[in-house]
Coordinates of C-alpha atoms in Angstrom, one line a residue:
M147 CA -78.3 -106.9 9.5
P148 CA -80.7 -109.0 11.7
V149 CA -79.1 -110.5 14.9
E150 CA -79.7 -114.1 13.6
D151 CA -77.9 -113.3 10.3
K152 CA -75.0 -111.8 12.3
Q153 CA -74.8 -114.9 14.5
K154 CA -74.9 -117.2 11.5
L155 CA -72.2 -115.2 9.8
Q156 CA -70.0 -115.4 12.9
R157 CA -70.5 -119.1 13.2
N158 CA -69.7 -120.0 9.7
E159 CA -66.9 -117.6 8.8
R160 CA -64.5 -115.1 10.4
V161 CA -65.4 -111.5 9.8
T162 CA -62.6 -109.8 8.1
I163 CA -61.9 -106.2 6.9
R164 CA -63.1 -107.3 3.5
T165 CA -66.4 -108.4 5.0
V166 CA -66.7 -105.0 6.6
A167 CA -65.9 -103.3 3.3
T168 CA -68.5 -105.3 1.4
H169 CA -71.1 -104.7 4.0
A170 CA -70.5 -101.0 4.0
G171 CA -70.2 -100.8 0.2
V172 CA -66.7 -99.2 0.3
S173 CA -63.2 -100.3 -0.5
V174 CA -60.9 -102.1 1.9
A175 CA -58.6 -99.0 1.8
A176 CA -61.5 -96.9 3.0
V177 CA -62.1 -99.1 5.9
S178 CA -58.5 -99.0 6.8
K179 CA -58.5 -95.2 6.7
V180 CA -61.4 -95.1 9.1
M181 CA -59.8 -97.6 11.5
R182 CA -56.6 -95.6 11.8
N183 CA -58.4 -92.3 12.0
A184 CA -56.6 -91.0 8.9
Y185 CA -56.8 -87.4 8.0
G186 CA -59.5 -86.4 5.5
V187 CA -62.0 -89.1 6.2
S188 CA -65.5 -87.8 5.8
E189 CA -68.2 -88.2 8.5
A190 CA -70.4 -90.0 6.0
L191 CA -67.7 -92.6 5.3
R192 CA -66.8 -92.9 9.0
A193 CA -70.5 -93.6 9.8
K194 CA -70.8 -96.3 7.0
V195 CA -67.8 -98.1 8.2
T196 CA -68.6 -97.8 11.9
D197 CA -72.1 -99.1 11.4
A198 CA -70.7 -102.1 9.5
I199 CA -68.2 -102.9 12.2
E200 CA -70.9 -102.7 14.8
A201 CA -73.4 -104.8 12.8
L202 CA -70.8 -107.5 12.1
G203 CA -69.1 -107.5 15.5
Y204 CA -65.8 -107.1 13.7
R205 CA -62.7 -107.3 15.9
P206 CA -59.4 -106.9 14.1
S207 CA -56.8 -109.5 14.7
R208 CA -53.7 -107.8 16.1
A209 CA -51.5 -110.7 15.3
A210 CA -52.5 -110.6 11.7
R211 CA -52.0 -106.8 11.7
G212 CA -48.5 -107.3 12.9
L213 CA -47.7 -109.8 10.2
R214 CA -48.9 -107.3 7.6
G215 CA -46.7 -104.6 9.1
R216 CA -49.3 -102.7 11.1
S217 CA -50.6 -103.6 14.6
F218 CA -52.3 -100.3 15.4
T219 CA -50.5 -100.4 18.8
I220 CA -48.3 -97.6 20.1
G221 CA -45.8 -98.1 22.8
V222 CA -45.4 -95.5 25.6
L223 CA -42.2 -95.9 27.6
L224 CA -42.0 -94.1 31.0
I225 CA -38.9 -93.8 33.1
D226 CA -40.2 -92.8 36.6
I227 CA -43.8 -93.7 37.3
R228 CA -43.7 -91.7 40.6
N229 CA -43.6 -88.4 38.8
P230 CA -47.0 -86.8 39.0
F231 CA -46.4 -85.2 35.6
L232 CA -46.7 -88.6 33.8
P233 CA -50.5 -89.3 34.2
E234 CA -51.2 -86.1 32.3
V235 CA -49.0 -87.1 29.4
I236 CA -50.7 -90.5 29.3
A237 CA -54.1 -88.9 29.4
G238 CA -53.0 -86.8 26.4
V239 CA -51.9 -89.8 24.5
N240 CA -55.1 -91.7 25.2
G241 CA -57.2 -88.7 24.3
V242 CA -55.8 -88.7 20.7
L243 CA -56.0 -92.4 20.4
A244 CA -59.6 -92.8 21.6
P245 CA -61.4 -91.9 18.3
S246 CA -58.9 -94.1 16.4
H247 CA -58.3 -97.8 16.4
Y248 CA -54.8 -97.4 17.8
Q249 CA -54.2 -98.5 21.4
A250 CA -51.4 -97.6 23.8
M251 CA -49.3 -100.2 25.6
I252 CA -47.3 -98.7 28.5
G253 CA -43.9 -99.9 29.6
V254 CA -42.1 -98.7 32.8
S255 CA -38.4 -98.5 33.2
D256 CA -36.4 -97.3 36.2
A257 CA -33.7 -95.1 34.7
R258 CA -31.4 -98.0 33.9
V259 CA -30.1 -97.8 30.3
Q260 CA -30.0 -101.6 29.9
L261 CA -33.6 -102.1 31.0
E262 CA -34.8 -99.1 28.9
T263 CA -33.0 -100.6 25.8
S264 CA -34.6 -104.0 26.5
L265 CA -38.1 -102.5 26.8
I266 CA -37.7 -100.7 23.5
E267 CA -36.5 -103.8 21.8
S268 CA -39.4 -105.8 23.2
M269 CA -41.9 -103.2 21.8
I270 CA -40.2 -103.4 18.4
D271 CA -40.4 -107.3 18.6
Y272 CA -44.1 -107.0 19.4
K273 CA -44.6 -105.2 16.1
M274 CA -45.8 -101.9 17.6
D275 CA -46.3 -99.2 15.0
G276 CA -44.4 -96.5 16.9
L277 CA -43.1 -95.4 20.2
V278 CA -43.5 -92.4 22.5
L279 CA -40.5 -92.2 24.8
V280 CA -41.0 -90.0 27.9
A281 CA -37.8 -88.5 29.3
P282 CA -35.6 -91.3 28.0
R283 CA -32.1 -91.6 29.5
L284 CA -30.6 -93.1 26.3
P285 CA -28.0 -91.2 24.2
S286 CA -29.4 -89.6 21.1
E287 CA -27.4 -91.9 18.8
I288 CA -29.0 -95.0 20.3
I289 CA -32.5 -93.6 20.0
A290 CA -31.6 -92.7 16.4
K291 CA -30.6 -96.3 15.7
F292 CA -34.0 -97.5 17.1
A293 CA -35.8 -94.9 15.0
V294 CA -34.5 -96.5 11.9
Q295 CA -36.6 -99.6 12.9
I296 CA -39.7 -97.8 14.2
P297 CA -41.1 -94.3 14.3
I298 CA -40.2 -92.5 17.6
V299 CA -41.3 -89.3 19.2
T300 CA -39.6 -88.2 22.5
V301 CA -41.2 -86.1 25.3
G302 CA -38.9 -84.3 27.8
Y303 CA -35.8 -84.8 25.6
H304 CA -34.2 -81.6 24.3
D305 CA -32.3 -82.7 21.1
A306 CA -33.3 -80.2 18.5
G307 CA -30.6 -81.5 16.2
A308 CA -32.1 -85.0 15.9
T309 CA -33.1 -86.0 12.4
A310 CA -34.3 -89.6 12.9
F311 CA -36.9 -88.9 15.5
D312 CA -39.1 -86.0 16.7
T313 CA -39.0 -84.1 20.0
V314 CA -41.9 -82.5 21.9
N315 CA -41.1 -80.4 24.9
A316 CA -42.1 -77.5 27.1
D317 CA -39.4 -74.8 26.8
D318 CA -37.8 -75.8 30.1
Q319 CA -35.2 -73.0 30.0
R320 CA -38.0 -70.5 29.7
G321 CA -40.0 -72.2 32.4
A322 CA -37.1 -71.8 34.9
E323 CA -36.7 -68.1 33.8
I324 CA -40.4 -67.5 34.5
A325 CA -40.0 -69.0 38.0
V326 CA -37.0 -66.7 38.8
E327 CA -38.9 -63.7 37.3
A328 CA -41.9 -64.4 39.6
L329 CA -39.7 -64.6 42.7
L330 CA -37.9 -61.4 41.8
A331 CA -41.3 -59.7 41.2
C332 CA -42.3 -60.6 44.7
G333 CA -39.1 -59.0 46.1
Y334 CA -37.0 -62.0 46.7
R335 CA -33.3 -61.7 45.8
D336 CA -31.8 -64.6 47.8
I337 CA -32.8 -67.4 45.5
E338 CA -31.5 -71.0 45.0
M339 CA -32.5 -73.9 42.9
L340 CA -32.9 -77.5 44.0
S341 CA -32.1 -79.9 41.2
L342 CA -31.3 -83.6 40.7
G343 CA -27.9 -85.2 41.3
E344 CA -25.1 -85.1 38.8
R345 CA -25.8 -88.5 37.3
E346 CA -28.9 -87.0 35.7
G347 CA -26.6 -84.7 33.9
H348 CA -27.1 -85.4 30.2
A349 CA -27.5 -82.1 28.4
V350 CA -30.8 -83.0 26.7
S351 CA -32.6 -83.7 30.0
V352 CA -35.3 -81.4 31.3
V353 CA -33.3 -81.1 34.5
R354 CA -30.2 -79.6 32.9
Q355 CA -32.3 -77.3 30.7
R356 CA -34.1 -75.9 33.7
E357 CA -30.7 -75.3 35.4
I358 CA -29.5 -73.4 32.3
G359 CA -32.7 -71.2 32.4
F360 CA -32.3 -70.6 36.1
R361 CA -28.6 -69.5 35.8
R362 CA -29.4 -67.2 32.9
A363 CA -32.3 -65.5 34.7
M364 CA -30.2 -65.0 37.8
Q365 CA -27.3 -63.6 35.9
R366 CA -29.5 -61.3 33.8
S367 CA -31.0 -59.9 37.0
G368 CA -27.5 -59.0 38.3
L369 CA -27.5 -61.7 41.0
G370 CA -24.5 -63.6 39.5
A371 CA -23.9 -67.3 39.6
A372 CA -26.6 -68.5 42.0
P373 CA -26.0 -71.9 43.7
I374 CA -27.8 -75.0 42.6
G375 CA -28.3 -77.7 45.3
K376 CA -28.3 -81.3 44.2
I377 CA -30.9 -83.8 45.4
P378 CA -29.9 -87.5 45.2
I379 CA -32.2 -90.0 43.5
A380 CA -32.5 -92.5 46.3
S381 CA -34.5 -92.3 49.5
P382 CA -33.9 -91.7 52.4
R383 CA -30.9 -89.6 51.2
R384 CA -33.3 -87.6 49.2
E385 CA -35.2 -86.4 52.3
D386 CA -32.1 -86.1 54.3
T387 CA -30.7 -83.6 51.8
M388 CA -33.8 -81.5 51.9
R389 CA -33.8 -81.5 55.7
K390 CA -30.2 -80.2 55.7
F391 CA -31.3 -77.5 53.2
L392 CA -34.1 -76.4 55.5
A393 CA -31.9 -76.4 58.6
R394 CA -29.1 -74.3 57.1
K395 CA -28.4 -71.1 58.9
D396 CA -27.7 -69.5 55.5
R397 CA -30.9 -70.9 53.9
P398 CA -32.1 -68.7 51.0
R399 CA -35.3 -66.7 51.2
A400 CA -36.7 -68.5 48.1
V401 CA -36.2 -71.7 46.2
F402 CA -37.1 -73.0 42.8
C403 CA -37.5 -76.8 42.7
W404 CA -36.8 -78.7 39.5
S405 CA -40.1 -80.7 39.9
D406 CA -43.2 -80.8 42.0
L407 CA -42.0 -84.3 42.9
D408 CA -39.4 -82.8 45.3
A409 CA -41.1 -79.4 45.9
I410 CA -44.1 -81.1 47.6
T411 CA -41.8 -83.2 49.8
L412 CA -39.9 -80.0 50.7
L413 CA -43.2 -78.3 51.7
S414 CA -44.1 -81.3 53.9
L415 CA -40.7 -81.3 55.6
A416 CA -40.8 -77.5 56.1
M417 CA -44.1 -77.9 57.9
E418 CA -42.6 -80.6 60.1
M419 CA -39.5 -78.5 60.9
G420 CA -41.5 -75.3 61.6
V421 CA -40.3 -73.4 58.5
R422 CA -43.2 -71.2 57.4
V423 CA -44.1 -71.0 53.7
P424 CA -43.9 -68.4 52.2
E425 CA -43.1 -66.3 55.3
D426 CA -39.7 -68.0 55.9
L427 CA -39.3 -69.7 52.5
A428 CA -41.0 -69.1 49.2
V429 CA -41.2 -72.2 47.0
I430 CA -42.0 -72.7 43.3
G431 CA -42.2 -76.2 41.7
Y432 CA -42.4 -77.4 38.2
D433 CA -45.2 -79.5 36.4
N434 CA -48.3 -78.0 38.1
S435 CA -49.3 -81.5 39.2
S436 CA -52.8 -82.2 40.5
T437 CA -51.3 -82.6 44.0
A438 CA -49.8 -79.1 43.8
A439 CA -53.3 -77.7 43.5
L440 CA -54.7 -79.3 46.6
G441 CA -55.7 -76.8 49.3
L442 CA -53.3 -78.3 51.9
V443 CA -50.4 -78.1 49.5
N444 CA -51.0 -74.9 47.5
L445 CA -47.8 -75.1 45.6
A446 CA -46.9 -72.4 43.0
S447 CA -45.7 -74.2 40.0
I448 CA -44.7 -73.9 36.4
D449 CA -47.3 -75.5 34.2
Q450 CA -46.0 -77.3 31.1
S451 CA -49.3 -78.9 30.3
G452 CA -48.4 -82.6 30.2
R453 CA -51.7 -83.5 28.6
E454 CA -51.1 -81.1 25.7
L455 CA -47.5 -82.5 25.3
G456 CA -49.0 -86.0 25.2
Q457 CA -51.5 -85.0 22.5
I458 CA -48.9 -83.3 20.4
A459 CA -46.5 -86.2 20.6
T460 CA -49.2 -88.7 19.7
R461 CA -50.3 -86.7 16.6
A462 CA -46.7 -86.4 15.6
L463 CA -46.1 -90.1 16.0
I464 CA -49.2 -91.0 13.9
S465 CA -47.9 -88.6 11.3
R466 CA -44.6 -90.4 11.3
I467 CA -46.4 -93.8 11.0
E468 CA -48.3 -92.4 8.0
G469 CA -45.1 -91.7 6.2
R470 CA -43.7 -88.3 7.3
T471 CA -39.9 -88.5 7.3
A472 CA -38.8 -84.9 8.1
S473 CA -38.1 -84.4 11.8
E474 CA -40.1 -82.0 13.9
H475 CA -39.0 -80.3 17.1
I476 CA -41.8 -78.7 19.0
L477 CA -41.5 -76.3 22.0
Q478 CA -44.5 -75.3 24.0
V479 CA -44.3 -72.1 26.2
P480 CA -45.0 -72.9 29.9
S481 CA -46.7 -70.6 32.4
L482 CA -46.7 -69.9 36.1
V483 CA -49.6 -70.9 38.3
N484 CA -49.3 -68.7 41.4
R485 CA -50.4 -70.2 44.7
N486 CA -49.7 -69.7 48.4
S487 CA -46.2 -71.1 48.5
L488 CA -45.2 -68.0 46.6
T489 CA -47.6 -65.3 47.9
R490 CA -50.7 -65.3 50.0
S491 CA -52.7 -63.7 47.3
K492 CA -55.4 -65.5 45.3
G493 CA -53.9 -68.0 42.8
T494 CA -53.5 -66.6 39.3
K495 CA -52.0 -67.9 36.1
H496 CA -49.4 -65.8 34.2
D497 CA -48.2 -66.8 30.7
G498 CA -44.6 -66.6 29.9

């Protein structure tokens, strides 16, 4: 379509999905399928519709979509934006949405149930088509009630018995076992875990799942009930707890941290206090964050591939939106990325 015709069309009438369908010579349903990146759309159809959208300058009205029951918007709710694992999850979500006409809207809570509930309700009120909840703190029965109103997929929430919503996780129990096995393989026997405080104790959380795996691996190796230290949520108590750990006369020879979030802080404090890593203390974190790979950090860490988890969760959510009702519970196997905080050898990656 010549530019002058396109401008005339835009001046005189609003370009609608029907206009696009007529211009492309296809049905409205076909245009809709291309826009939501539906399964089975041929490249020829996609090209026709895309060319028509570009030629007409079509921009779908999100308000109208919401009134019709589809906004092509997905809500992503994060609990703790400080965690370096989260950008990878978001990148995975956006990677799947990029070729589609869905967009992600991100909400950030701060581990308060009331705020988390309020954000979910707001996302529902804004007619979002589905929600990805990353490490939610809500009880399963409350998430299930929301899932009656809107398709939901959770990441970092181990409830394999849920029927109203899907779960996508790394196998956190196995991840902790891999960490212990790596420490044992390096000759360490005096091993502890640093975990989060008791108020993070709901059984479906990644924190508690990693504790289960740690205890099981230690008992299986004949080391018995190994101690698990608790790190408080709030600073400066968080750093104070780690300082006390490093200053202990009976400090263990090796430590597995529940997350890179605290393992990196531990490395920094160890350097400050003159504790050599790994000569005095071997350290393994969890998440394989981008910071862990920096040369000055060099933290061995369990890689749960946050980007892949975000991709899988988004595909599962779109499948839910398209009508799937049977629940799915997906577990990905994590792996160890070996760096200098474990051994001084060249970094390698070992699958679990």
